[in-house]
């Protein structure tokens, strides 16, 4: 009966955290093992006793401070130095700026919202098709869940009990591969469509722009460099990045005022609390998974179909794509990781890092695919373009993501080589 309760509440659009808690309560009552109610609250709290979870609100706060501190526009100008002179230069600027932002914000939806406001009007003013401009910006948002720091990687690392720093490092090569595939898509489209010709900055202009952006570039270097060189944990790197973002926005760029901090703290607390509550609810939902032996039953079913790890990952990719179309990516990770990860590592000897990268990128794809596609609707709302118009220009980017997922599924070294 508990699976019925789970599916019914999920399809009734009940918040996922409530779905998990209600299902767990129903299961305990139905099984007669009511002694578990005595430790229900303790189990929920124990799910949050993980130091790595502090990185979630801190990375969110860093993104808020960057948006308010004027760093976004300076990073976009920096991207113009390197690719602005190519034909279709603004499309490449959009992509490169998204890479910079992905190394700071860590949230695809936040990145799509910020970059849509900044880039779509600029591209449209230079003669780009509005749908293509919005599609390029939305696709660039998919870099956020892969290029470190990634909110999805933090949650997966906590659930999978793997070091979050190593999970971040596992995303570097896949993130660069995904960005390269998007650049190739823009190039191929540029052969068919006559993109506006770009203009290179003069040496003095480039020097001034680079000098202005150096303080903002301290943030991704503080996050990734601190983790790579073992100077700081991901949580400590997030705290340092928040401090740098505040000081740079307030003292150097002077676009940020201390009086704005209160509202930013409130927004960060509200957004982070939703994710934290889902993780807490997943702890008690784990009772249902454990007592029903869901991973073992699924492992027996899948291993009867194939014993090849690559084929297993292809099956998982198709399943995750369907799940990502209707369930938010973070919620899906919390739901699915405890079920599929033991199968991947135990029955197929797949690295948890490879599985985590594939899973996070696949579920992020659901941000841009109907019927839910929240990232698609954010891009539509921010750019004033219909979702259908964006989708017409978006499908080559989605095809590129599918190709990258196949490569990541086949070549484990793309995820594990740097660890």
Coordinates of C-alpha atoms in Angstrom, one line a residue:
X1 CA 0.0 0.0 0.0
X2 CA 2.9 2.4 0.7
X3 CA 4.0 2.5 -3.0
X4 CA 0.4 3.5 -3.8
X5 CA 0.6 6.3 -1.3
X6 CA 4.0 7.4 -2.6
X7 CA 2.8 7.5 -6.3
X8 CA -0.6 9.1 -5.5
X9 CA 0.9 12.0 -3.4
X10 CA 3.7 12.5 -6.0
X11 CA 1.2 12.8 -8.9
X12 CA -1.0 15.1 -6.9
X13 CA 1.9 17.5 -6.9
X14 CA 2.4 17.3 -3.1
X15 CA 5.9 18.7 -2.3
X16 CA 8.4 16.0 -2.5
X17 CA 9.6 16.3 1.1
X18 CA 6.1 15.9 2.3
X19 CA 5.6 12.9 0.0
X20 CA 8.7 11.2 1.6
X21 CA 7.6 11.9 5.1
X22 CA 3.9 10.8 4.5
X23 CA 5.1 7.6 2.8
X24 CA 7.4 6.7 5.7
X25 CA 4.7 7.4 8.3
X26 CA 2.2 5.2 6.3
X27 CA 4.7 2.4 6.0
X28 CA 5.5 2.4 9.7
X29 CA 1.8 2.3 10.6
X30 CA 1.0 -0.3 8.0
X31 CA 3.9 -2.6 9.0
X32 CA 3.0 -2.4 12.7
X33 CA 6.6 -1.5 13.6
X34 CA 5.3 1.6 15.4
X35 CA 8.3 1.7 17.7
X36 CA 10.0 3.5 14.8
X37 CA 7.8 6.5 15.6
X38 CA 9.8 7.0 18.8
X39 CA 12.9 7.7 16.7
X40 CA 11.2 9.5 13.8
X41 CA 12.3 13.0 14.6
X42 CA 15.8 11.8 15.6
X43 CA 16.2 10.0 12.3
X44 CA 15.2 13.2 10.4
X45 CA 17.7 15.3 12.3
X46 CA 20.5 12.7 11.9
X47 CA 20.1 13.1 8.1
X48 CA 21.3 16.7 8.5
X49 CA 24.3 15.9 10.7
X50 CA 26.7 16.2 7.8
X51 CA 29.3 19.0 7.7
X52 CA 29.2 19.1 3.8
X53 CA 25.5 20.2 3.8
X54 CA 26.7 23.6 5.1
X55 CA 28.1 24.2 1.6
X56 CA 24.5 24.5 0.2
X57 CA 23.4 27.8 1.8
X58 CA 27.0 29.2 1.5
X59 CA 27.1 28.6 -2.3
X60 CA 23.6 30.1 -2.6
X61 CA 24.7 33.1 -0.6
X62 CA 27.8 33.5 -2.9
X63 CA 25.4 33.6 -5.9
X64 CA 23.2 36.2 -4.3
X65 CA 26.2 38.4 -3.4
X66 CA 27.6 38.1 -6.9
X67 CA 24.3 39.1 -8.5
X68 CA 23.9 42.2 -6.3
X69 CA 27.6 43.0 -6.3
X70 CA 27.9 43.7 -10.1
X71 CA 30.2 40.8 -10.8
X72 CA 28.1 39.1 -13.4
X73 CA 28.4 41.9 -16.0
X74 CA 32.2 42.1 -15.4
X75 CA 32.6 38.4 -16.1
X76 CA 30.6 38.7 -19.3
X77 CA 33.0 41.5 -20.4
X78 CA 35.9 39.2 -19.6
X79 CA 34.5 36.6 -21.9
X80 CA 34.3 39.2 -24.6
X81 CA 38.1 39.5 -24.5
X82 CA 38.7 35.9 -25.5
X83 CA 35.9 35.2 -28.0
X84 CA 34.2 38.5 -28.9
X85 CA 36.0 39.0 -32.2
X86 CA 34.7 35.7 -33.9
X87 CA 31.7 35.7 -36.1
X88 CA 28.9 34.9 -33.8
X89 CA 31.1 36.2 -31.0
X90 CA 28.3 37.1 -28.7
X91 CA 27.0 33.5 -28.7
X92 CA 30.5 32.3 -27.7
X93 CA 30.6 35.1 -25.1
X94 CA 27.3 33.8 -23.7
X95 CA 28.8 30.3 -23.4
X96 CA 32.1 31.3 -21.9
X97 CA 30.3 33.6 -19.4
X98 CA 28.1 30.7 -18.4
X99 CA 31.2 28.7 -17.7
X100 CA 32.5 31.4 -15.4
X101 CA 29.1 31.7 -13.6
X102 CA 28.9 27.9 -13.3
X103 CA 32.1 27.9 -11.4
X104 CA 30.5 30.3 -8.8
X105 CA 26.7 29.8 -8.6
X106 CA 26.4 26.0 -8.7
X107 CA 22.6 26.2 -9.4
X108 CA 21.3 25.9 -13.0
X109 CA 18.0 27.6 -12.4
X110 CA 19.6 30.7 -10.7
X111 CA 22.2 30.8 -13.5
X112 CA 19.6 30.7 -16.3
X113 CA 17.6 33.5 -14.6
X114 CA 20.7 35.7 -14.2
X115 CA 22.2 35.1 -17.6
X116 CA 18.8 35.4 -19.5
X117 CA 18.4 38.9 -18.1
X118 CA 21.9 39.9 -19.1
X119 CA 22.5 38.1 -22.5
X120 CA 19.2 37.7 -24.4
X121 CA 18.6 41.5 -24.8
X122 CA 22.2 42.0 -25.8
X123 CA 22.2 39.3 -28.4
X124 CA 18.8 40.4 -29.8
X125 CA 20.2 44.0 -30.1
X126 CA 23.0 42.7 -32.2
X127 CA 20.7 40.9 -34.6
X128 CA 20.6 37.3 -33.2
X129 CA 17.3 35.4 -33.3
X130 CA 15.6 35.8 -30.0
X131 CA 14.8 32.1 -29.7
X132 CA 18.4 31.1 -30.4
X133 CA 19.6 33.7 -27.8
X134 CA 17.3 32.3 -25.2
X135 CA 18.2 28.7 -26.1
X136 CA 22.0 29.3 -25.9
X137 CA 21.5 30.9 -22.5
X138 CA 19.3 28.1 -21.2
X139 CA 21.7 25.4 -22.5
X140 CA 24.6 27.3 -20.8
X141 CA 22.8 26.8 -17.5
X142 CA 23.3 23.1 -17.8
X143 CA 27.0 23.7 -17.1
X144 CA 26.1 24.6 -13.5
X145 CA 25.3 21.1 -12.3
X146 CA 28.5 19.7 -13.7
X147 CA 31.3 22.3 -13.4
X148 CA 32.3 22.6 -9.7
X149 CA 30.9 23.8 -7.4
X150 CA 27.6 22.0 -8.1
X151 CA 24.7 21.9 -5.7
X152 CA 23.7 18.6 -7.1
X153 CA 27.2 17.2 -6.4
X154 CA 27.0 18.4 -2.8
X155 CA 23.7 16.5 -2.3
X156 CA 24.9 13.4 -4.2
X157 CA 28.1 13.4 -2.2
X158 CA 26.2 13.5 1.1
X159 CA 23.8 10.7 0.0
X160 CA 26.5 8.5 -1.5
X161 CA 28.9 9.2 1.3
X162 CA 31.8 10.1 -1.0
X163 CA 34.1 13.2 -0.5
X164 CA 32.4 16.3 -1.9
X165 CA 35.7 17.7 -3.0
X166 CA 36.5 14.6 -5.1
X167 CA 33.0 14.8 -6.5
X168 CA 33.7 18.4 -7.6
X169 CA 37.0 17.3 -9.2
X170 CA 35.2 14.5 -11.1
X171 CA 33.0 17.2 -12.8
X172 CA 35.9 19.2 -14.3
X173 CA 36.5 17.2 -17.4
X174 CA 32.8 16.4 -18.1
X175 CA 32.1 20.1 -17.7
X176 CA 34.8 21.1 -20.2
X177 CA 33.5 18.4 -22.6
X178 CA 30.0 19.7 -22.3
X179 CA 31.1 23.3 -22.9
X180 CA 33.1 22.1 -25.9
X181 CA 30.1 20.3 -27.4
X182 CA 28.0 23.4 -27.0
X183 CA 30.7 25.5 -28.8
X184 CA 30.6 22.9 -31.6
X185 CA 26.8 23.3 -31.8
X186 CA 27.1 27.1 -32.1
X187 CA 29.8 26.7 -34.8
X188 CA 27.7 24.3 -36.9
X189 CA 24.6 26.5 -36.6
X190 CA 26.8 29.4 -37.6
X191 CA 27.6 27.7 -40.9
X192 CA 23.9 27.7 -41.7
X193 CA 23.0 31.0 -40.3
X194 CA 24.9 34.2 -41.0
X195 CA 25.8 35.3 -37.4
X196 CA 26.7 38.9 -36.8
X197 CA 30.4 39.6 -37.0
X198 CA 32.0 40.3 -33.7
X199 CA 34.7 42.9 -32.9
X200 CA 37.9 42.4 -30.9
X201 CA 38.7 44.8 -28.1
X202 CA 41.7 47.0 -28.5
X203 CA 44.6 46.1 -26.2
X204 CA 44.0 49.0 -23.8
X205 CA 40.3 48.1 -23.6
X206 CA 41.1 44.4 -23.0
X207 CA 43.6 45.4 -20.3
X208 CA 41.1 47.6 -18.5
X209 CA 38.4 45.0 -18.7
X210 CA 40.7 42.2 -17.4
X211 CA 41.8 44.4 -14.6
X212 CA 38.2 45.2 -13.5
X213 CA 37.3 41.5 -13.6
X214 CA 40.3 40.2 -11.6
X215 CA 38.6 40.7 -8.2
X216 CA 35.5 38.8 -9.4
X217 CA 37.7 36.0 -10.8
X218 CA 39.1 35.5 -7.2
X219 CA 35.8 33.7 -6.4
X220 CA 36.1 30.7 -8.7
X221 CA 39.8 30.4 -8.0
X222 CA 39.1 30.5 -4.3
X223 CA 36.5 27.7 -4.6
X224 CA 38.1 25.4 -7.1
X225 CA 41.8 26.2 -6.2
X226 CA 41.1 25.7 -2.5
X227 CA 39.6 22.2 -3.1
X228 CA 42.1 21.1 -5.8
X229 CA 45.2 22.0 -3.7
X230 CA 43.7 20.7 -0.4
X231 CA 43.8 24.0 1.3
X232 CA 40.1 24.0 2.2
X233 CA 37.1 21.7 2.2
X234 CA 34.2 22.5 -0.1
X235 CA 32.3 24.0 2.8
X236 CA 35.2 26.2 3.8
X237 CA 35.8 27.2 0.2
X238 CA 32.1 28.3 0.0
X239 CA 32.5 30.4 3.1
X240 CA 35.6 32.0 1.8
X241 CA 33.9 32.7 -1.6
X242 CA 31.0 34.3 0.2
X243 CA 33.3 36.6 2.1
X244 CA 35.3 37.5 -1.0
X245 CA 32.0 38.2 -3.0
X246 CA 30.8 40.5 -0.2
X247 CA 34.1 42.4 0.1
X248 CA 34.6 42.8 -3.6
X249 CA 31.0 43.9 -4.2
X250 CA 31.1 46.4 -1.3
X251 CA 34.6 47.8 -1.2
X252 CA 35.9 47.4 -4.8
X253 CA 32.9 47.6 -7.2
X254 CA 30.7 49.5 -4.7
X255 CA 27.5 48.0 -6.2
X256 CA 26.7 46.2 -2.9
X257 CA 25.5 47.8 0.3
X258 CA 25.6 46.1 3.7
X259 CA 21.9 47.1 4.1
X260 CA 21.1 44.6 1.4
X261 CA 22.5 41.7 3.4
X262 CA 19.3 41.1 5.4
X263 CA 17.2 40.4 2.4
X264 CA 19.9 38.2 0.8
X265 CA 20.2 36.2 4.0
X266 CA 16.4 35.7 4.0
X267 CA 16.3 34.6 0.4
X268 CA 19.2 32.2 0.9
X269 CA 17.6 30.7 4.1
X270 CA 14.3 30.1 2.4
X271 CA 15.8 28.5 -0.7
X272 CA 18.3 26.4 1.2
X273 CA 15.7 25.2 3.8
X274 CA 13.6 23.6 1.1
X275 CA 16.6 21.5 0.0
X276 CA 17.7 20.7 3.5
X277 CA 14.1 19.6 4.5
X278 CA 14.1 17.2 1.5
X279 CA 17.3 15.6 2.6
X280 CA 16.0 15.3 6.1
X281 CA 12.8 13.7 4.8
X282 CA 14.9 11.3 2.7
X283 CA 16.4 9.9 5.9
X284 CA 13.1 8.6 7.1
X285 CA 12.1 7.5 3.7
X286 CA 15.2 5.3 3.8
X287 CA 13.3 3.0 6.2
X288 CA 10.9 2.1 3.4
X289 CA 13.7 1.4 1.0
X290 CA 15.7 -0.7 3.5
X291 CA 12.8 -2.8 4.8
X292 CA 11.3 -3.4 1.4
X293 CA 14.7 -4.3 -0.1
X294 CA 14.1 -2.1 -3.1
X295 CA 17.8 -2.0 -4.3
X296 CA 18.1 -5.7 -4.1
X297 CA 14.9 -6.4 -6.0
X298 CA 15.8 -3.9 -8.7
X299 CA 19.3 -5.3 -8.9
X300 CA 17.9 -8.8 -9.5
X301 CA 15.6 -7.4 -12.2
X302 CA 18.3 -5.3 -14.1
X303 CA 21.1 -7.9 -13.9
X304 CA 18.7 -10.4 -15.4
X305 CA 18.5 -8.1 -18.4
X306 CA 22.2 -7.2 -18.8
X307 CA 25.5 -7.8 -17.1
X308 CA 27.3 -5.0 -19.1
X309 CA 27.9 -1.8 -17.1
X310 CA 27.6 0.4 -20.2
X311 CA 24.2 -1.1 -21.1
X312 CA 23.1 -0.7 -17.4
X313 CA 24.1 3.0 -17.6
X314 CA 22.2 3.4 -20.9
X315 CA 19.1 1.9 -19.2
X316 CA 19.6 4.2 -16.2
X317 CA 20.0 7.2 -18.6
X318 CA 16.6 6.5 -20.3
X319 CA 14.9 6.0 -16.9
X320 CA 16.4 9.2 -15.4
X321 CA 15.4 11.2 -18.5
X322 CA 11.8 10.2 -18.0
X323 CA 12.0 11.0 -14.2
X324 CA 13.7 14.3 -14.9
X325 CA 10.9 15.4 -17.1
X326 CA 8.4 15.4 -14.3
X327 CA 10.4 15.6 -11.0
X328 CA 12.8 18.4 -10.0
X329 CA 16.5 17.4 -10.4
X330 CA 17.4 17.8 -6.7
X331 CA 14.3 15.9 -5.5
X332 CA 15.0 13.2 -8.0
X333 CA 18.6 12.8 -6.7
X334 CA 17.3 12.4 -3.2
X335 CA 14.7 9.8 -4.3
X336 CA 16.8 7.7 -6.7
X337 CA 20.4 7.7 -5.3
X338 CA 19.7 5.4 -2.4
X339 CA 18.0 2.9 -4.9
X340 CA 20.3 2.9 -7.9
X341 CA 23.8 3.7 -6.5
X342 CA 24.1 0.4 -4.6
X343 CA 23.2 -1.5 -7.8
X344 CA 25.7 0.5 -9.9
X345 CA 28.6 0.0 -7.4
X346 CA 27.7 -3.5 -6.1
X347 CA 26.4 -5.3 -9.2
X348 CA 28.3 -3.5 -12.0
X349 CA 31.4 -2.1 -10.2
X350 CA 30.8 1.4 -11.5
X351 CA 32.6 4.2 -9.8
X352 CA 30.3 6.3 -7.6
X353 CA 31.9 9.4 -9.2
X354 CA 31.1 8.3 -12.7
X355 CA 27.6 7.4 -11.7
X356 CA 27.1 10.7 -9.9
X357 CA 28.3 12.8 -12.8
X358 CA 26.0 10.9 -15.3
X359 CA 23.1 11.1 -12.9
X360 CA 23.4 14.8 -12.1
X361 CA 23.8 15.8 -15.8
X362 CA 20.9 13.7 -16.9
X363 CA 18.6 15.0 -14.3
X364 CA 19.6 18.6 -15.0
X365 CA 18.5 17.9 -18.6
X366 CA 15.0 17.7 -17.2
X367 CA 15.2 21.5 -16.5
X368 CA 14.8 22.1 -20.2
X369 CA 12.4 19.4 -21.2
X370 CA 8.6 19.6 -21.0
X371 CA 6.2 19.0 -19.3
X372 CA 7.9 20.5 -16.1
X373 CA 11.0 22.1 -17.6
X374 CA 11.4 24.8 -15.0
X375 CA 14.6 26.1 -16.6
X376 CA 12.8 26.4 -20.0
X377 CA 10.0 28.5 -18.4
X378 CA 12.5 30.7 -16.5
X379 CA 14.3 31.4 -19.8
X380 CA 11.0 32.1 -21.5
X381 CA 9.8 34.4 -18.7
X382 CA 13.1 36.3 -18.5
X383 CA 13.5 36.7 -22.3
X384 CA 9.9 37.2 -23.3
X385 CA 10.1 34.3 -25.7
X386 CA 7.6 31.4 -25.8
X387 CA 8.8 28.0 -24.6
X388 CA 8.0 26.5 -28.1
X389 CA 10.2 29.1 -29.8
X390 CA 13.1 28.3 -27.5
X391 CA 12.7 24.6 -28.0
X392 CA 13.0 25.0 -31.8
X393 CA 16.6 26.3 -31.3
X394 CA 17.3 24.3 -28.2
X395 CA 17.2 20.7 -29.6
X396 CA 20.7 20.7 -31.0
X397 CA 22.1 21.5 -27.6
X398 CA 19.9 18.8 -26.0
X399 CA 21.3 16.3 -28.6
X400 CA 24.8 17.4 -27.6
X401 CA 24.1 16.6 -24.0
X402 CA 22.8 13.2 -25.0
X403 CA 26.0 12.5 -26.8
X404 CA 28.1 13.6 -23.9
X405 CA 26.1 11.4 -21.6
X406 CA 26.8 8.4 -23.8
X407 CA 30.6 9.2 -23.7
X408 CA 30.5 9.7 -19.9
X409 CA 28.7 6.3 -19.6
X410 CA 31.2 4.5 -21.8
X411 CA 34.5 6.1 -20.7
X412 CA 34.8 6.1 -16.9
X413 CA 38.1 7.9 -17.1
X414 CA 36.4 11.1 -18.1
X415 CA 35.0 11.3 -14.6
X416 CA 37.7 9.6 -12.6
X417 CA 41.0 10.6 -14.3
X418 CA 41.6 13.7 -12.1
X419 CA 40.7 12.1 -8.8

